[in-house]
Short mmCIF file of C-alpha atoms and ligand atoms in Angstrom, two decimals:
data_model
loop_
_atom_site.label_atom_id
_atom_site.label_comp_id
_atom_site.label_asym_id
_atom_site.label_seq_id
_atom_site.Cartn_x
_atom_site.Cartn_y
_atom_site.Cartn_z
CA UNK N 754 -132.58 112.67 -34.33
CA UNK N 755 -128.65 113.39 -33.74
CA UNK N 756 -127.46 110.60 -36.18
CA UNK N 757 -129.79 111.36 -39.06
CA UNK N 758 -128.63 114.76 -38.98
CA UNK N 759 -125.33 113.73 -40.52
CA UNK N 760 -126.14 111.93 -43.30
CA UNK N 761 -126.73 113.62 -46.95
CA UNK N 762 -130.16 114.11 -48.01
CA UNK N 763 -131.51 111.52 -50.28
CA UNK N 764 -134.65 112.07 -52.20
CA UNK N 765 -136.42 109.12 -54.16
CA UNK N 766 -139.14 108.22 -55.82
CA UNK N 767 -141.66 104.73 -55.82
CA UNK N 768 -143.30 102.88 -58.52
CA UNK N 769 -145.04 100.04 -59.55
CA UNK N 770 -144.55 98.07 -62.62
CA UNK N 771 -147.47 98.72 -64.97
CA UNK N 772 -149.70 95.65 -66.20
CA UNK N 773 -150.69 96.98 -69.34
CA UNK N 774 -149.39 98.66 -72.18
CA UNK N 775 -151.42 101.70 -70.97
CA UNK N 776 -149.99 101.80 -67.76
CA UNK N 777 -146.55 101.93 -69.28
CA UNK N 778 -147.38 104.27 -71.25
CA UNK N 779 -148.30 106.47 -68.30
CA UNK N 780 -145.33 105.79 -66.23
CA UNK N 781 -142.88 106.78 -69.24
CA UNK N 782 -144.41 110.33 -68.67
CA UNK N 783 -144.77 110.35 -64.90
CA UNK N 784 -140.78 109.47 -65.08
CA UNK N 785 -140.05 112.20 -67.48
CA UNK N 786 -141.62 114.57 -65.37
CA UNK N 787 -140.38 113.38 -62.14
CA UNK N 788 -137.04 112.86 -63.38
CA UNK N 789 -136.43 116.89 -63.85
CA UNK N 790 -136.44 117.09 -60.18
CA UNK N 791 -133.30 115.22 -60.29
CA UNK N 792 -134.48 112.46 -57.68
CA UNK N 793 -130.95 110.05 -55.92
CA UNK N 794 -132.96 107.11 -57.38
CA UNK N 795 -136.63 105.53 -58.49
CA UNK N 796 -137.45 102.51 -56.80
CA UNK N 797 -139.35 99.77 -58.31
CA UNK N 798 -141.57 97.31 -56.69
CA UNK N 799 -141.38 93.35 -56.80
CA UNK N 800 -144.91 91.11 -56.30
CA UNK N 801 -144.47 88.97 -53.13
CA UNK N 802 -143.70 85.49 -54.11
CA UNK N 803 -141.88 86.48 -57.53
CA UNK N 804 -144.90 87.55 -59.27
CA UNK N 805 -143.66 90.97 -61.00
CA UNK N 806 -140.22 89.57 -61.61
CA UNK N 807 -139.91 90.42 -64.99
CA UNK N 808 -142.16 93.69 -65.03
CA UNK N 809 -140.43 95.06 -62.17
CA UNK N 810 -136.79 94.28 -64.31
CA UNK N 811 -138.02 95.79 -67.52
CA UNK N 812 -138.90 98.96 -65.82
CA UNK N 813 -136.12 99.40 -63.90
CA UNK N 814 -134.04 98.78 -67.45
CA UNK N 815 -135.90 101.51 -68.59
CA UNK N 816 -135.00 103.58 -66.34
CA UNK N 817 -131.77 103.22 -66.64
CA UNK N 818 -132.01 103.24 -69.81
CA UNK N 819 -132.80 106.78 -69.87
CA UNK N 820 -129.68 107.66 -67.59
CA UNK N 821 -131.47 107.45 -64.17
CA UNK N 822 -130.40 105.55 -61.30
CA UNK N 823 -133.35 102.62 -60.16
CA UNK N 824 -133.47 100.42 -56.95
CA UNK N 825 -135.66 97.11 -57.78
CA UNK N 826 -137.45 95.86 -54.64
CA UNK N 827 -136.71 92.14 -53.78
CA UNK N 828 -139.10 90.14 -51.66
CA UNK N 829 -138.47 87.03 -50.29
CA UNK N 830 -142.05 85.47 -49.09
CA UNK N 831 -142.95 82.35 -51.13
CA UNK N 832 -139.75 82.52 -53.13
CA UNK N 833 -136.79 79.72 -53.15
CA UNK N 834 -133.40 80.33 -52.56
CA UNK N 835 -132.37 79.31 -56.31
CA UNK N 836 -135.08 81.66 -57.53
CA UNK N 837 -133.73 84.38 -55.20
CA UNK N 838 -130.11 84.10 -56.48
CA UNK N 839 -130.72 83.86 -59.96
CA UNK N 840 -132.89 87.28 -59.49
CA UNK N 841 -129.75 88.37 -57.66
CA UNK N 842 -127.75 87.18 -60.47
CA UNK N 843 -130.05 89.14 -63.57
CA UNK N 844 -129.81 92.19 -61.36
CA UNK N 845 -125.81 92.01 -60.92
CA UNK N 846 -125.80 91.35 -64.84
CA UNK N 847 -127.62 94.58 -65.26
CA UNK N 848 -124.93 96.27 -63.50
CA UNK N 849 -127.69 97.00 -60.89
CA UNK N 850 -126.50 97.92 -57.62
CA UNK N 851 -129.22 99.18 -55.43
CA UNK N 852 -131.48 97.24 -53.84
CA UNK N 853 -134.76 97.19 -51.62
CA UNK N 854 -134.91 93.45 -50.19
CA UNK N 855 -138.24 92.89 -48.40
CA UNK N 856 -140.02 90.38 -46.79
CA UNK N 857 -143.49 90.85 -48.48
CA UNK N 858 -146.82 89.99 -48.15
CA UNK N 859 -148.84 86.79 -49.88
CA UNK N 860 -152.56 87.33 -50.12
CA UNK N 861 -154.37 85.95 -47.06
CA UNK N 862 -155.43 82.27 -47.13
CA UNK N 863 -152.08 81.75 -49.16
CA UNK N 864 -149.57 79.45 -48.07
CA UNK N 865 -146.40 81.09 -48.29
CA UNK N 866 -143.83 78.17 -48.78
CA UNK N 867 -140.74 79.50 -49.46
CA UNK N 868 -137.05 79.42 -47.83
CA UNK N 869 -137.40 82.65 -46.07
CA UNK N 870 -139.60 83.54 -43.37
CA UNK N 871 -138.54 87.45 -42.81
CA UNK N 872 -136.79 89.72 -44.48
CA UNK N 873 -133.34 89.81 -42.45
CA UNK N 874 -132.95 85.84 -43.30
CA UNK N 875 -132.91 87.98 -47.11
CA UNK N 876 -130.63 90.59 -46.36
CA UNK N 877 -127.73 87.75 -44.97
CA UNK N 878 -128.65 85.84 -48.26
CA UNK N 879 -128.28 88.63 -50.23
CA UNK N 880 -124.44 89.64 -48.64
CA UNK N 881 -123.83 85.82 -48.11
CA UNK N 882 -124.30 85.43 -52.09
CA UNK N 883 -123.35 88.76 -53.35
CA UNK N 884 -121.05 90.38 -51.02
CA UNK N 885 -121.10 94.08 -50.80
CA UNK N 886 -122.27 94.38 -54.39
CA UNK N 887 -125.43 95.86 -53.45
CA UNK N 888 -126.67 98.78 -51.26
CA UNK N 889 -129.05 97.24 -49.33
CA UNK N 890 -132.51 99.29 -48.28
CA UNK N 891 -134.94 97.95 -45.63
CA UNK N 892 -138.12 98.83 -44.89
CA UNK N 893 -138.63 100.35 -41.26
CA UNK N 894 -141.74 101.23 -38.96
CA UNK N 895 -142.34 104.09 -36.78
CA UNK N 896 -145.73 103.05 -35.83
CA UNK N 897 -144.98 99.50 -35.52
CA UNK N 898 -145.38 96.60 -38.37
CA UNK N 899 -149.22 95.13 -37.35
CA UNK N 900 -147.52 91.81 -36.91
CA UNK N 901 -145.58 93.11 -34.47
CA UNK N 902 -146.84 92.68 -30.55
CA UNK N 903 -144.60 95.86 -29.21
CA UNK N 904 -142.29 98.64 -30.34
CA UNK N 905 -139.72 96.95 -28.41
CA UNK N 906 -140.12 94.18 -30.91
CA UNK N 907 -140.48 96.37 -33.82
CA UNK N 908 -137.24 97.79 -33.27
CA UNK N 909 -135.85 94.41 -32.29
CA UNK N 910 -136.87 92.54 -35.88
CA UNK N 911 -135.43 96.08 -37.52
CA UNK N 912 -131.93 95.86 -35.75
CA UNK N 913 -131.98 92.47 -37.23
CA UNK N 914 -132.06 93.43 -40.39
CA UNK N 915 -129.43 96.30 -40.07
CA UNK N 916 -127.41 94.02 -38.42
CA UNK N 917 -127.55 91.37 -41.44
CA UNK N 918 -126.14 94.39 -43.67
CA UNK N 919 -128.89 96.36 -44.57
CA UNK N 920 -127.43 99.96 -45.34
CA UNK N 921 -130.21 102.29 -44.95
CA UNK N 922 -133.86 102.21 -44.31
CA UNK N 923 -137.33 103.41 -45.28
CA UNK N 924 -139.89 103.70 -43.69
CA UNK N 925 -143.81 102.90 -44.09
CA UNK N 926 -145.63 105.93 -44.21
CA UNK N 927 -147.28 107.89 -41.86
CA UNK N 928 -149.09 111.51 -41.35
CA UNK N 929 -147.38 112.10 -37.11
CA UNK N 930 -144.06 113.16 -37.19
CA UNK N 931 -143.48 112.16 -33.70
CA UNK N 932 -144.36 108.77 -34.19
CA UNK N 933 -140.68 108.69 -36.86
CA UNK N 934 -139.36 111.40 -34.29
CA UNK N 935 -139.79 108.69 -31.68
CA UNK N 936 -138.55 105.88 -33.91
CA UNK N 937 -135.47 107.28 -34.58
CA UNK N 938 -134.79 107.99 -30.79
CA UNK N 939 -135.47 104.19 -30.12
CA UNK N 940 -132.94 103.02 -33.28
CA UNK N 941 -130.45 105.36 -31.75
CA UNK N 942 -130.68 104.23 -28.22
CA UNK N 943 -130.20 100.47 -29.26
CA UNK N 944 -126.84 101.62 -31.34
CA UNK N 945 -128.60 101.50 -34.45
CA UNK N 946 -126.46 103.82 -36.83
CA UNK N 947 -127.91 104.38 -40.87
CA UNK N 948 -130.10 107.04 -42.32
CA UNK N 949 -133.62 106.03 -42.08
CA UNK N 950 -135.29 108.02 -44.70
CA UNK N 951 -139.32 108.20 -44.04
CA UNK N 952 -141.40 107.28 -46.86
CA UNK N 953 -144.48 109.49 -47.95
CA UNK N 954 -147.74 109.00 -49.12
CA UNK N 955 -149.81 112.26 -50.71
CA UNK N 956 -152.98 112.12 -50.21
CA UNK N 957 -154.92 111.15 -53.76
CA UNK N 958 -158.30 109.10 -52.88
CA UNK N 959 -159.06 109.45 -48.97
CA UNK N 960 -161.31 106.64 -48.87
CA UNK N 961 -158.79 104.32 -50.20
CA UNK N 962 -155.82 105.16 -48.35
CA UNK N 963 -157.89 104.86 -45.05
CA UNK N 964 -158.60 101.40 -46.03
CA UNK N 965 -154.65 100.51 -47.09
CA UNK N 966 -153.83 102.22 -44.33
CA UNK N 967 -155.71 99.88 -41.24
CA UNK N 968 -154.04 97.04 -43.56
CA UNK N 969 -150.14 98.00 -43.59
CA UNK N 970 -150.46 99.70 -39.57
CA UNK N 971 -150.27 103.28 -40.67
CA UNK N 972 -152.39 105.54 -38.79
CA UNK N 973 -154.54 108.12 -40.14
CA UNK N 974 -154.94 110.78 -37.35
CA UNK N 975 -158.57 111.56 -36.08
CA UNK N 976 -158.40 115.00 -37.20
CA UNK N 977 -157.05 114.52 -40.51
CA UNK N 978 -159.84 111.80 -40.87
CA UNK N 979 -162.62 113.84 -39.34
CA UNK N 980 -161.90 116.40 -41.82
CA UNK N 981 -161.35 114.69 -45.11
CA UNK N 982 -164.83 113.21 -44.07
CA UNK N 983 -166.35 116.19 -43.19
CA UNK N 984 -165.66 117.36 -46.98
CA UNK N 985 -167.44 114.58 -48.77
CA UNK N 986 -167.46 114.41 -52.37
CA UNK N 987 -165.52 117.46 -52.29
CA UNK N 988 -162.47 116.13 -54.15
CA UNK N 989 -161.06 119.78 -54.66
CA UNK N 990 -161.25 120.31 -51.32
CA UNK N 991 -159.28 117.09 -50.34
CA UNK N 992 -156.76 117.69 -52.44
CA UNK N 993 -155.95 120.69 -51.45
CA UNK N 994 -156.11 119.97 -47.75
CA UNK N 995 -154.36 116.63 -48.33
CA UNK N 996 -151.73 118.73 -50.23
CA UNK N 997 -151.06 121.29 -47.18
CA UNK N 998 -151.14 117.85 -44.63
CA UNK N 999 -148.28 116.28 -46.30
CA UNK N 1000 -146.26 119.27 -47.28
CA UNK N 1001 -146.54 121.02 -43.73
CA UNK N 1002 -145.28 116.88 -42.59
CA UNK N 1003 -141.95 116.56 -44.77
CA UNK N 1004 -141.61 120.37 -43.83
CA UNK N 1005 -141.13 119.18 -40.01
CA UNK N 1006 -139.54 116.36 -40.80
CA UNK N 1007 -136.47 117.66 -42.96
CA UNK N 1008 -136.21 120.83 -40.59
CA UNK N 1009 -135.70 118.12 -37.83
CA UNK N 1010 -132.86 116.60 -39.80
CA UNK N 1011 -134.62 113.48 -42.01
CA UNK N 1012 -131.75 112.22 -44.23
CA UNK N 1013 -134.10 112.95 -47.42
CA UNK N 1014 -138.24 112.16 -48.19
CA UNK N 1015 -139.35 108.46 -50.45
CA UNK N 1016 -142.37 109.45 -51.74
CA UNK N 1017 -144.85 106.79 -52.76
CA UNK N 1018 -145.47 108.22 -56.41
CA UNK N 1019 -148.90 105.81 -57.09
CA UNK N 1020 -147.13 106.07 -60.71
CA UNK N 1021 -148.41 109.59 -61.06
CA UNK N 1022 -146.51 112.85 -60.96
CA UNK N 1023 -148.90 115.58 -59.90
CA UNK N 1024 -149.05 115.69 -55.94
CA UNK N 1025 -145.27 114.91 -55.31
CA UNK N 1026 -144.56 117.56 -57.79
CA UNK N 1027 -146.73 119.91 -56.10
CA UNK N 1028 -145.09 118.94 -52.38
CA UNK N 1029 -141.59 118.94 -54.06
CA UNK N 1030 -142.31 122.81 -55.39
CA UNK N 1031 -144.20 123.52 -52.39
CA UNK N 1032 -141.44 122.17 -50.11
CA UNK N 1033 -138.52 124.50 -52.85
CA UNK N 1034 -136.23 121.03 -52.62
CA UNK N 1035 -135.08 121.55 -56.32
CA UNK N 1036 -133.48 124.71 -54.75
CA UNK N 1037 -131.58 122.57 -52.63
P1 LIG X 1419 -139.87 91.92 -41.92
O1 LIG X 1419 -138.79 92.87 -41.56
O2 LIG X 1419 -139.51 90.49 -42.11
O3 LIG X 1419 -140.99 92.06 -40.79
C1 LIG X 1419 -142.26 91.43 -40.94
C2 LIG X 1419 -142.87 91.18 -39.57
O4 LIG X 1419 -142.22 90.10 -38.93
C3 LIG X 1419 -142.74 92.36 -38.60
O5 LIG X 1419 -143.86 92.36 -37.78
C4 LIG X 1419 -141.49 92.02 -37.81
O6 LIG X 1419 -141.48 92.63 -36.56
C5 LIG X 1419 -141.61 90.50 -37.72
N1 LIG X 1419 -140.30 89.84 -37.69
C6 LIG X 1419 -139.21 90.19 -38.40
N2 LIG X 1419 -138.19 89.33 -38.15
C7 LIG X 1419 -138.67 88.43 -37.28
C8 LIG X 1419 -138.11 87.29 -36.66
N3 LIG X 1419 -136.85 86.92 -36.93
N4 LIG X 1419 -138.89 86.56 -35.81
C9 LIG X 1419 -140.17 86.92 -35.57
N5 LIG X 1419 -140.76 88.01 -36.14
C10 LIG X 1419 -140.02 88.75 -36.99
N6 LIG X 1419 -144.09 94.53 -50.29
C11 LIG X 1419 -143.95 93.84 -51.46
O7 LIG X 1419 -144.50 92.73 -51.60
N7 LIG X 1419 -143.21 94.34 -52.50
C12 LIG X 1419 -142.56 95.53 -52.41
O8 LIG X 1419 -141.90 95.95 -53.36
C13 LIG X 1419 -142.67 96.27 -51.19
N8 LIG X 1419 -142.02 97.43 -51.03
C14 LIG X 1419 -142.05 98.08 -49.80
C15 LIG X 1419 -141.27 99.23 -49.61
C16 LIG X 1419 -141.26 99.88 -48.38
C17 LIG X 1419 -140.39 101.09 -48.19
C18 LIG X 1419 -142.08 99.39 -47.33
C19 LIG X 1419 -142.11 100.11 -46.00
C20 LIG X 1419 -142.86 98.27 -47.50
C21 LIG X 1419 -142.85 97.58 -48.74
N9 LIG X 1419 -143.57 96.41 -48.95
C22 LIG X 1419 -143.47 95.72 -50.13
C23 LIG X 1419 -144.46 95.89 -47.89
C24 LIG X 1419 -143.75 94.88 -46.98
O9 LIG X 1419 -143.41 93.72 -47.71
C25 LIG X 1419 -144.70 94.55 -45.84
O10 LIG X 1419 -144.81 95.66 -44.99
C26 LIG X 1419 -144.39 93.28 -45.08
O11 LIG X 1419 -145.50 93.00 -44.21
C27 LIG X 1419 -143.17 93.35 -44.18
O12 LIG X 1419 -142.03 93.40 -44.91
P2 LIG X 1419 -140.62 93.64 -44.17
O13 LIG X 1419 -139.58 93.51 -45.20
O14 LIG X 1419 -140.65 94.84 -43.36
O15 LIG X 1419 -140.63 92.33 -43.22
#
């Protein structure tokens, strides 16, 4: 964990562009309340094969709109390269200069089509059209991608991406801090130098993160599991529990050095706020 230990502590926060009116609605007041914790940046996310393009661009205007710094995603999967560069090209008109580029996922059963197979080929076309105008995120996985074979070739298909100028990382979530302890210590050992910030999910509806979970690799320990199960249709009880699970996590993690917390917001303010007072970071 030596390297992360240097960098400053960056703490962000994830949405999704809303589909309705409603949803928007909703967001403008999960922002507002998110943005008094003063958060480095909100990130917005981008629909594999292009198809929140414009929602994800209109929020992140909005955002900045209101004077805070936003980070569109970018994913590559079922996208052209002329599609790709005029989305680079909107983004650079927008004076936007953070970016998370991505490889995405299409639905199953889709073909993908698309110039781009994985999300390093992105990053190079990103600094191959657009130079260093954009910091570059990546997304990173301390308990291995699921279309991965090994953690050797996790962290192989990683340093790839570093190495085609991503600037920092963040990681898919996860409830064992050893498993980004670990992680980190692999990165490091292979020369890999940039602050990989781990990315948090609080715990809202149990029975649907367990299912998104066995989807995007993260693993749901057995006691955490036996004991969000054991409390039914408590949904006091989970929150609560889920609430001292995930603040007692980014507790270990920072104390070990974590260059800052993502948290995966679910468009809704009320459990990152209560981590982010639990955890005193606007004291920080
Ligand atoms: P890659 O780094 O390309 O990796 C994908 C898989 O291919 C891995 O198993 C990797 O080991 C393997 N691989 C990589 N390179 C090679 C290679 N050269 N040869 C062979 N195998 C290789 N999805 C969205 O659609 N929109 C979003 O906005 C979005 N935001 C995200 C934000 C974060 C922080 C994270 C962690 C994930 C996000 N995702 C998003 C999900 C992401 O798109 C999926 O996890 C996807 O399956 C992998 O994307 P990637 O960019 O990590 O892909």
């Amino acid at each position: 964990m030596q390297s992360q230990q240097r960098y400053p502590k960056v703490f962000s926060f994830e949405f999704f562009p809303p589909k309705t009116p409603e949803g928007a609605e909703k967001l403008r007041h999960t922002r507002r309340q998110l943005a008094q914790l003063k958060p480095a940046f909100f990130s917005v996310t981008y629909g594999a094969g292009g198809t929140t393009r414009e929602r994800t661009l209109e929020t992140v205007l909005e955002i900045q709109r209101d004077g805070h710094p936003a980070a569109p995603h970018l994913s590559c999967i079922g996208s052209t390269r002329e599609h790709l560069a005029e989305v680079l090209k909107q983004y650079q008109a927008h004076g936007i200069r953070h970016l998370v580029a991505l490889r995405g996922d299409l639905p199953s059963g889709t073909y993908g089509g698309g110039a781009f197979r994985y999300a390093n080929e992105l990053v190079e076309f990103i600094r191959e059209q657009t130079g260093d105008h954009f910091y570059i995120e990546v997304a990173a996985y301390p308990e291995v991608h699921p279309q991965s074979r090994s953690m050797q070739e996790n962290i192989q298909h990683f340093k790839r991406k570093v190495e085609a100028g991503a600037n920092a990382a963040i990681t898919q979530y996860f409830y064992n801090p050893d498993a980004y302890f670990s992680f980190v210590e692999e990165c490091e050992a292979v020369g890999l130098d940039l602050p990989i910030v781990p990315g948090v999910m609080p715990i809202a509806n149990f029975s649907q993160l367990s299912r998104f979970s066995e989807a995007c690799g993260a693993e749901i320990p057995r006691w955490i599991r036996m004991k969000m199960q054991g409390y039914g249709d408590d949904t006091a009880s989970i929150k609560a529990f889920g609430l001292d699970v995930v603040t007692q996590l980014c507790d270990r993690l920072l104390s070990a050095g974590a260059p800052g917390l993502h948290f995966y917001t679910m468009n809704s303010a009320g459990l990152t706020s209560v981590i982010w007072d639990r955890l005193h970071l606007s004291e920080r």
